[in-house]
Coordinates of C-alpha atoms in Angstrom, one line a residue:
M1 CA -13.0 -18.2 14.4
D2 CA -14.6 -16.3 17.3
L3 CA -18.3 -15.6 16.5
K4 CA -18.0 -12.0 17.8
V5 CA -15.1 -11.3 15.4
K6 CA -17.0 -12.9 12.6
N7 CA -20.1 -10.7 13.3
D8 CA -17.9 -7.6 13.4
C9 CA -16.8 -8.3 9.9
C10 CA -19.0 -8.3 6.8
A11 CA -20.5 -11.7 6.0
A12 CA -18.9 -11.4 2.6
D13 CA -15.5 -12.2 4.2
F14 CA -16.8 -15.7 4.9
M15 CA -19.1 -16.2 1.9
P16 CA -19.0 -19.6 0.2
V17 CA -16.7 -19.4 -2.8
G18 CA -19.4 -20.3 -5.3
E19 CA -21.7 -17.6 -4.0
L20 CA -18.8 -15.1 -4.0
R21 CA -18.0 -15.8 -7.6
A22 CA -21.7 -15.3 -8.5
V23 CA -21.7 -11.9 -6.8
Q24 CA -18.5 -11.0 -8.6
L25 CA -19.9 -11.9 -12.0
S26 CA -23.1 -10.0 -11.4
R27 CA -21.3 -6.9 -10.3
L28 CA -18.7 -7.2 -13.1
Q29 CA -21.4 -7.3 -15.7
K30 CA -23.2 -4.2 -14.3
I31 CA -20.0 -2.1 -13.9
V32 CA -18.8 -2.9 -17.4
E33 CA -22.1 -1.9 -18.9
H34 CA -22.1 1.2 -16.7
A35 CA -18.6 2.2 -17.8
Y36 CA -19.3 1.4 -21.5
N37 CA -22.5 3.5 -21.5
N38 CA -21.2 6.5 -19.5
V39 CA -17.5 6.9 -20.2
E40 CA -16.3 7.6 -23.7
F41 CA -12.8 6.4 -22.9
F42 CA -13.9 2.9 -21.9
R43 CA -16.4 2.7 -24.7
N44 CA -13.8 3.6 -27.3
R45 CA -11.2 1.2 -25.8
M46 CA -13.7 -1.7 -25.8
N47 CA -14.9 -0.9 -29.3
E48 CA -11.2 -0.9 -30.5
N49 CA -10.9 -4.4 -28.9
G50 CA -14.2 -5.6 -30.4
V51 CA -15.8 -6.1 -27.0
K52 CA -19.3 -5.3 -25.9
P53 CA -20.7 -5.6 -22.3
S54 CA -22.9 -8.5 -23.4
D55 CA -19.7 -10.5 -24.1
I56 CA -19.0 -10.7 -20.4
K57 CA -20.8 -14.0 -19.6
A58 CA -18.3 -15.5 -17.2
L59 CA -15.6 -14.2 -14.8
E60 CA -12.9 -15.4 -17.2
D61 CA -14.3 -13.1 -19.8
I62 CA -12.8 -10.2 -17.9
Q63 CA -9.6 -11.0 -19.9
K64 CA -11.4 -9.8 -23.0
L65 CA -11.5 -6.3 -21.6
P66 CA -8.6 -3.8 -22.2
F67 CA -6.3 -2.6 -19.5
S68 CA -6.3 0.9 -18.0
K69 CA -3.3 2.7 -16.6
K70 CA -2.4 5.8 -14.6
I71 CA -1.6 7.7 -17.7
D72 CA -5.2 7.3 -18.7
L73 CA -6.4 9.3 -15.7
R74 CA -3.9 12.0 -16.4
D75 CA -4.8 12.2 -20.1
T76 CA -8.5 12.6 -19.2
Y77 CA -7.9 15.0 -16.3
P78 CA -9.9 16.1 -14.4
F79 CA -13.3 14.4 -15.0
G80 CA -12.9 12.5 -18.3
L81 CA -13.4 9.1 -16.6
C82 CA -16.4 10.2 -14.5
A83 CA -19.4 7.9 -15.2
V84 CA -22.1 9.9 -13.3
P85 CA -23.2 13.6 -13.4
M86 CA -21.3 15.9 -11.1
S87 CA -24.5 16.4 -9.2
E88 CA -24.1 12.8 -8.0
V89 CA -20.5 13.2 -7.0
V90 CA -20.2 14.0 -3.3
R91 CA -16.4 14.0 -2.9
L92 CA -13.2 14.4 -4.9
H93 CA -9.7 13.2 -3.9
A94 CA -6.5 13.7 -5.8
S95 CA -2.8 12.7 -5.8
S96 CA -0.1 15.3 -5.1
G97 CA 0.7 15.6 -8.8
T98 CA 4.4 15.8 -8.3
T99 CA 5.1 13.9 -11.5
G100 CA 2.6 15.7 -13.7
K101 CA -1.1 16.4 -13.5
P102 CA -2.7 15.0 -10.3
I103 CA -4.8 11.8 -10.4
V104 CA -8.4 12.8 -9.6
V105 CA -10.9 10.3 -8.2
A106 CA -14.6 10.9 -7.6
Y107 CA -17.1 9.2 -5.3
T108 CA -20.9 8.9 -5.1
K109 CA -22.5 8.6 -1.7
E110 CA -22.8 4.8 -2.3
D111 CA -19.1 4.6 -3.2
L112 CA -18.2 6.2 0.1
D113 CA -20.4 3.6 1.9
V114 CA -18.4 0.8 0.1
W115 CA -15.2 2.5 1.2
A116 CA -16.2 2.7 4.8
E117 CA -17.5 -0.9 4.7
V118 CA -14.2 -2.4 3.4
M119 CA -12.2 -0.3 5.9
K120 CA -14.4 -1.4 8.7
R121 CA -14.0 -5.1 7.7
G122 CA -10.2 -4.6 7.5
L123 CA -9.9 -3.0 10.9
A124 CA -12.1 -5.7 12.5
G125 CA -10.0 -8.3 10.8
A126 CA -7.0 -6.8 12.6
G127 CA -8.7 -7.2 15.9
L128 CA -10.0 -3.7 16.4
S129 CA -13.6 -3.0 17.6
E130 CA -15.9 -0.4 19.0
K131 CA -14.0 -0.6 22.2
D132 CA -10.9 0.8 20.7
I133 CA -9.5 4.4 20.4
I134 CA -7.9 4.8 17.0
Q135 CA -5.5 7.6 16.2
I136 CA -5.4 8.5 12.5
A137 CA -2.0 9.9 11.6
Y138 CA -2.3 9.7 7.9
G139 CA -2.7 13.0 6.1
Y140 CA -6.2 14.4 5.7
G141 CA -7.3 16.4 2.7
L142 CA -6.9 15.4 -1.0
F143 CA -4.8 12.3 0.0
T144 CA -7.2 9.4 0.6
G145 CA -5.4 7.9 3.6
G146 CA -6.7 10.1 6.4
L147 CA -10.4 10.2 5.5
G148 CA -10.4 6.5 4.4
A149 CA -9.2 5.3 7.8
H150 CA -11.3 7.9 9.6
Y151 CA -14.7 6.8 8.2
G152 CA -13.8 3.1 8.4
S153 CA -13.0 3.5 12.1
E154 CA -16.2 5.4 12.7
A155 CA -18.2 2.7 10.9
L156 CA -16.5 0.2 13.2
G157 CA -17.9 2.2 16.1
A158 CA -14.4 3.0 17.5
T159 CA -13.5 6.3 19.1
V160 CA -11.5 8.3 16.4
V161 CA -8.7 10.7 17.1
P162 CA -8.2 12.6 13.8
A163 CA -4.6 13.7 14.5
S164 CA -3.5 13.9 10.8
V165 CA 0.3 14.1 10.2
G166 CA 2.9 16.3 11.8
N167 CA 3.5 17.7 15.3
T168 CA 5.1 14.5 16.4
Q169 CA 5.5 15.3 20.1
R170 CA 1.8 16.1 20.3
Q171 CA 1.0 12.8 18.5
V172 CA 2.8 10.9 21.3
M173 CA 1.1 13.0 24.0
L174 CA -2.4 12.2 22.5
M175 CA -1.6 8.5 22.4
R176 CA -0.6 8.6 26.1
D177 CA -3.3 10.9 27.4
F178 CA -6.2 9.6 25.4
G179 CA -5.4 5.9 25.9
V180 CA -5.1 5.2 22.2
T181 CA -5.1 1.5 21.3
G182 CA -4.8 1.6 17.5
V183 CA -2.8 3.8 15.2
C184 CA -3.1 4.2 11.4
C185 CA -0.1 5.8 9.6
T186 CA 2.8 5.1 7.3
P187 CA 5.3 2.6 8.8
S188 CA 8.2 5.1 8.4
Y189 CA 6.2 7.8 10.3
F190 CA 5.4 5.4 13.2
M191 CA 9.1 4.6 13.4
H192 CA 9.7 8.3 13.7
L193 CA 7.1 8.4 16.5
I194 CA 8.9 5.7 18.4
E195 CA 12.2 7.6 18.1
Q196 CA 10.7 10.9 19.2
A197 CA 8.9 9.3 22.1
K198 CA 12.2 7.8 23.3
L199 CA 13.9 11.2 23.1
A200 CA 11.2 12.6 25.3
G201 CA 11.8 9.8 27.8
I202 CA 8.6 7.9 26.8
D203 CA 8.8 4.2 26.0
M204 CA 6.1 3.4 23.5
R205 CA 5.9 -0.1 24.9
D206 CA 4.4 1.4 28.1
L207 CA 1.5 2.9 26.2
P208 CA -1.8 1.1 25.6
V209 CA -1.3 1.1 21.8
R210 CA -1.6 -2.5 20.7
V211 CA -2.4 -2.4 16.9
G212 CA -0.8 -0.5 14.1
I213 CA -2.3 -0.3 10.6
F214 CA 0.5 0.6 8.3
G215 CA 0.4 1.4 4.6
A216 CA 0.9 4.0 1.8
E217 CA 4.5 2.8 1.2
P218 CA 6.2 -0.6 0.8
W219 CA 7.8 -2.0 3.9
S220 CA 9.7 -5.1 4.7
Q221 CA 9.5 -7.9 7.3
G222 CA 12.6 -6.4 8.9
M223 CA 10.7 -3.1 9.3
R224 CA 7.8 -5.0 10.9
E225 CA 10.2 -6.5 13.5
Q226 CA 11.6 -3.1 14.3
L227 CA 8.2 -1.5 14.6
E228 CA 6.9 -4.2 16.9
S229 CA 9.9 -4.6 19.1
G230 CA 10.2 -0.8 19.5
S231 CA 6.5 -0.3 20.5
G232 CA 5.1 -3.6 21.6
I233 CA 2.3 -3.3 19.0
E234 CA 1.0 -5.9 16.5
A235 CA 1.7 -4.4 13.0
F236 CA -0.7 -5.0 10.1
D237 CA -0.1 -4.3 6.4
I238 CA -2.9 -2.5 4.6
Y239 CA -3.0 -2.0 0.8
G240 CA -4.9 0.4 -1.4
L241 CA -4.6 3.1 -4.0
S242 CA -6.5 6.2 -4.8
E243 CA -7.3 5.1 -8.4
I244 CA -9.3 2.1 -7.0
I245 CA -10.8 3.6 -3.9
G246 CA -8.0 4.5 -1.4
P247 CA -6.8 2.4 1.6
G248 CA -8.9 -0.7 2.2
V249 CA -8.5 -2.8 -0.9
A250 CA -6.7 -5.4 1.1
I251 CA -5.4 -5.9 4.7
E252 CA -3.8 -8.6 6.8
C253 CA -5.8 -10.6 9.3
T254 CA -4.2 -11.7 12.6
E255 CA -2.7 -14.7 10.9
H256 CA -0.3 -12.4 9.0
Q257 CA -0.1 -14.7 6.0
G258 CA -0.9 -12.2 3.3
M259 CA -3.5 -9.5 2.8
H260 CA -7.1 -10.4 2.3
V261 CA -8.5 -8.7 -0.8
F262 CA -12.1 -7.5 -0.5
E263 CA -12.8 -9.2 -3.8
D264 CA -16.5 -8.8 -3.7
H265 CA -15.7 -5.1 -4.4
F266 CA -12.3 -5.3 -6.1
Y267 CA -11.6 -8.2 -8.6
P268 CA -7.9 -9.1 -8.6
E269 CA -5.8 -10.6 -11.4
I270 CA -2.0 -11.2 -11.7
I271 CA -0.4 -10.6 -15.1
D272 CA 3.0 -10.9 -16.6
P273 CA 4.1 -7.2 -16.6
D274 CA 5.8 -7.6 -19.9
T275 CA 3.3 -9.5 -21.9
G276 CA 0.0 -8.8 -20.1
E277 CA -0.7 -12.5 -19.9
V278 CA -2.9 -13.5 -17.0
L279 CA -1.0 -15.7 -14.6
P280 CA -2.5 -18.5 -12.4
D281 CA -2.9 -18.0 -8.6
G282 CA 0.4 -18.4 -6.8
E283 CA 2.6 -16.9 -9.5
Q284 CA 4.4 -13.6 -9.0
G285 CA 3.4 -10.7 -11.3
E286 CA 1.7 -7.3 -11.6
L287 CA -1.5 -6.8 -9.7
V288 CA -4.5 -5.7 -11.8
L289 CA -7.7 -4.6 -10.2
T290 CA -11.2 -4.0 -11.4
T291 CA -13.7 -2.1 -9.2
L292 CA -17.0 -4.0 -9.0
S293 CA -19.1 -1.5 -7.2
K294 CA -17.5 2.0 -7.6
Y295 CA -19.9 4.0 -9.8
A296 CA -18.6 7.6 -9.9
M297 CA -15.3 6.5 -11.5
P298 CA -15.1 2.8 -12.2
M299 CA -11.7 1.3 -13.1
I300 CA -11.6 -1.6 -15.5
R301 CA -8.5 -3.9 -15.3
Y302 CA -6.3 -1.2 -13.8
R303 CA -2.6 -2.0 -13.9
T304 CA -1.3 -1.1 -10.4
R305 CA 2.4 -1.7 -11.2
D306 CA 2.6 -3.4 -7.8
L307 CA 4.3 -6.8 -7.8
T308 CA 2.8 -9.6 -5.8
R309 CA 1.0 -12.9 -6.1
I310 CA -2.5 -14.2 -5.2
I311 CA -2.7 -16.7 -2.4
A312 CA -5.7 -18.9 -3.0
E313 CA -5.2 -21.5 -0.2
P314 CA -7.7 -21.1 2.6
C315 CA -6.6 -18.9 5.5
K316 CA -6.7 -20.2 9.1
C317 CA -8.9 -17.2 10.0
G318 CA -11.8 -18.8 8.0
R319 CA -12.2 -16.0 5.4
T320 CA -12.9 -17.2 1.9
I321 CA -11.7 -14.1 0.2
R322 CA -8.3 -14.6 -1.4
R323 CA -5.1 -13.0 -0.2
I324 CA -2.2 -11.2 -1.9
D325 CA 1.3 -11.5 -0.7
R326 CA 3.2 -8.5 0.7
I327 CA 3.8 -6.0 -2.1
S328 CA 7.4 -7.0 -2.9
A329 CA 8.0 -3.9 -5.1
R330 CA 6.6 -1.5 -7.6
S331 CA 7.7 -2.2 -11.2
D332 CA 8.0 1.6 -11.7
D333 CA 10.3 1.9 -8.6
M334 CA 12.8 -0.4 -10.2
F335 CA 16.1 1.1 -11.4
I336 CA 18.8 -0.6 -13.5
I337 CA 22.4 -0.4 -12.4
R338 CA 25.1 -2.0 -14.6
G339 CA 22.5 -4.2 -16.2
V340 CA 21.0 -5.4 -12.9
N341 CA 17.3 -4.7 -11.9
V342 CA 17.2 -3.3 -8.4
F343 CA 14.2 -2.5 -6.2
P344 CA 14.6 -0.3 -3.1
S345 CA 12.7 -2.9 -1.1
Q346 CA 15.5 -5.4 -1.8
I347 CA 18.0 -3.0 -0.3
E348 CA 15.8 -2.4 2.8
S349 CA 15.4 -6.1 3.4
A350 CA 19.2 -6.6 3.3
L351 CA 19.9 -3.6 5.5
L352 CA 17.6 -4.7 8.3
T353 CA 19.3 -8.1 8.6
V354 CA 22.4 -6.3 10.0
P355 CA 22.4 -5.5 13.7
G356 CA 23.0 -1.9 14.5
V357 CA 21.2 -0.6 11.5
T358 CA 17.9 1.4 11.6
A359 CA 15.1 1.5 9.1
N360 CA 16.2 5.0 8.0
Y361 CA 18.3 5.0 4.8
L362 CA 18.7 6.9 1.6
I363 CA 19.7 5.4 -1.8
I364 CA 21.6 7.8 -3.9
L365 CA 22.1 7.1 -7.6
T366 CA 24.9 8.9 -9.4
T367 CA 26.9 8.8 -12.7
E368 CA 30.7 8.8 -12.6
K369 CA 32.8 8.4 -15.8
G370 CA 29.8 7.3 -17.7
M371 CA 28.9 4.5 -15.2
D372 CA 25.9 4.5 -12.9
N373 CA 26.6 3.8 -9.2
I374 CA 24.7 3.3 -6.0
E375 CA 25.5 4.8 -2.6
V376 CA 23.4 4.0 0.4
N377 CA 23.4 6.3 3.4
V378 CA 22.6 4.1 6.4
E379 CA 21.6 5.5 9.7
M380 CA 23.1 3.7 12.7
S381 CA 21.2 2.9 15.8
P382 CA 22.2 4.9 18.9
E383 CA 23.5 1.7 20.5
A384 CA 25.8 1.0 17.4
F385 CA 27.0 4.6 17.0
S386 CA 30.7 4.7 17.8
D387 CA 33.8 6.8 17.2
Q388 CA 35.9 3.7 16.9
V389 CA 37.1 3.2 13.3
K390 CA 37.3 -0.5 13.6
V391 CA 33.7 -0.8 14.8
L392 CA 32.5 1.4 12.0
E393 CA 34.5 -0.4 9.3
S394 CA 33.1 -3.8 10.5
L395 CA 29.5 -2.5 10.4
Q396 CA 30.2 -1.1 6.9
R397 CA 31.6 -4.4 5.6
N398 CA 28.6 -6.3 7.1
I399 CA 26.1 -4.0 5.3
T400 CA 28.0 -4.1 2.0
K401 CA 28.1 -7.9 2.2
A402 CA 24.4 -8.2 3.1
V403 CA 23.3 -6.0 0.2
E404 CA 25.6 -7.7 -2.3
S405 CA 24.1 -11.1 -1.3
V406 CA 20.6 -9.8 -2.2
I407 CA 21.1 -7.7 -5.4
G408 CA 24.4 -9.2 -6.7
L409 CA 26.2 -5.8 -6.8
R410 CA 28.8 -4.3 -4.6
I411 CA 27.7 -0.8 -3.5
R412 CA 29.1 2.1 -1.6
V413 CA 27.9 2.3 2.0
K414 CA 28.1 5.5 4.0
L415 CA 27.3 5.3 7.7
V416 CA 25.6 8.3 9.2
A417 CA 24.8 9.3 12.8
P418 CA 21.4 8.7 14.4
Q419 CA 18.7 11.3 13.5
T420 CA 20.7 12.4 10.4
I421 CA 18.5 11.4 7.6
A422 CA 15.4 13.6 7.1
R423 CA 12.1 12.1 8.3
S424 CA 8.9 12.3 6.3
E425 CA 5.4 12.8 7.8
G426 CA 3.9 11.1 4.7
K427 CA 5.5 8.6 2.4
A428 CA 9.2 8.2 3.0
K429 CA 11.5 9.3 0.2
R430 CA 14.1 6.4 -0.2
V431 CA 15.7 7.2 -3.5
L432 CA 17.6 10.3 -4.7
D433 CA 18.3 9.9 -8.4
Q434 CA 21.2 12.2 -9.4
R435 CA 22.2 10.2 -12.5
I436 CA 23.1 12.1 -15.7
K437 CA 20.2 11.6 -18.2
G438 CA 20.6 11.2 -21.9

């Protein structure tokens, strides 16, 4: 580990494990007491489970505490989970609320300092420094992505280009003219930037951009390969969620062997999503997070619905904080077709093994004669696009076979021309559910 890189990161990344566990326990005890004393919801839940803050004597005692879920934030909308007076809240963020009431999260000044710190540590771990020019192409506003990446980049000392989303041609122009070396956005949007640059006669590989920090939506190893080959960058996976703090809960280092969780601030557990049983490190399950130092709106054992595993083995980078594997799927993204559990990420992984296929696709779920079906519209690459029936039929067969080998179902595949599927400036919409309900 280069000493300069280590100094650019917080010392907590390299803290001896025993010392780290002591910090976690101390912070856990304080945050549980804070939540119990100041949030009626947590106090009632703990009382129902017969738990008091004084019962948390070891880290393992976290298992005595009740879980919290997204519905709890909606049921207490807008400020029912706030643990401090509004006079101490300096910022509010919220989800889009497309599936109901928005999820509202609050921050004290100290909470924002923690957020900037973990983002700084993550960016430094990805090889960025005060010498870089970082373009933020996440949305600004109530969405946490833009401002989270912005303040983390400023804390790092980098030059920040607050481009937000949209105006794609201008984004490419800024990258070229400003000499941008780092980009933060969704992976699907960066793929769109690569395509639009190419249409404008600009090869992204000729630009100085060398690092991409991609999050806010699941993405596969195949997508990583397309992003890197199309732009010449090194792609890093970042993880976070508004309910916990925003982006910056975990991020890859340059070893790319999982995402380091900043577990001095966010305590991770993996549970069986069906039983709630805590699983040992290394086993796949649902990620549960507890905020250890977020005081405006602490979250105790929050069920993320994200499926992954904890990697406890030491990382070659020298960091002692544990890692989580790439988020394989979200349990609430799963759909069931003919008795088979299917995740969109499985279909993406299969698609991107087939030459001539791009990362742009749309899964359409329909009901015909009482039976649910899947059709996948797949966008061909310009090189593979052809008007020869035999070529198209061969590509269609290859895609069908690749998907069937992964999910065990034969699906319909519809090939569409390049630039046909609508692009998103935020999170990509991959599933269109037209099934008959009831």
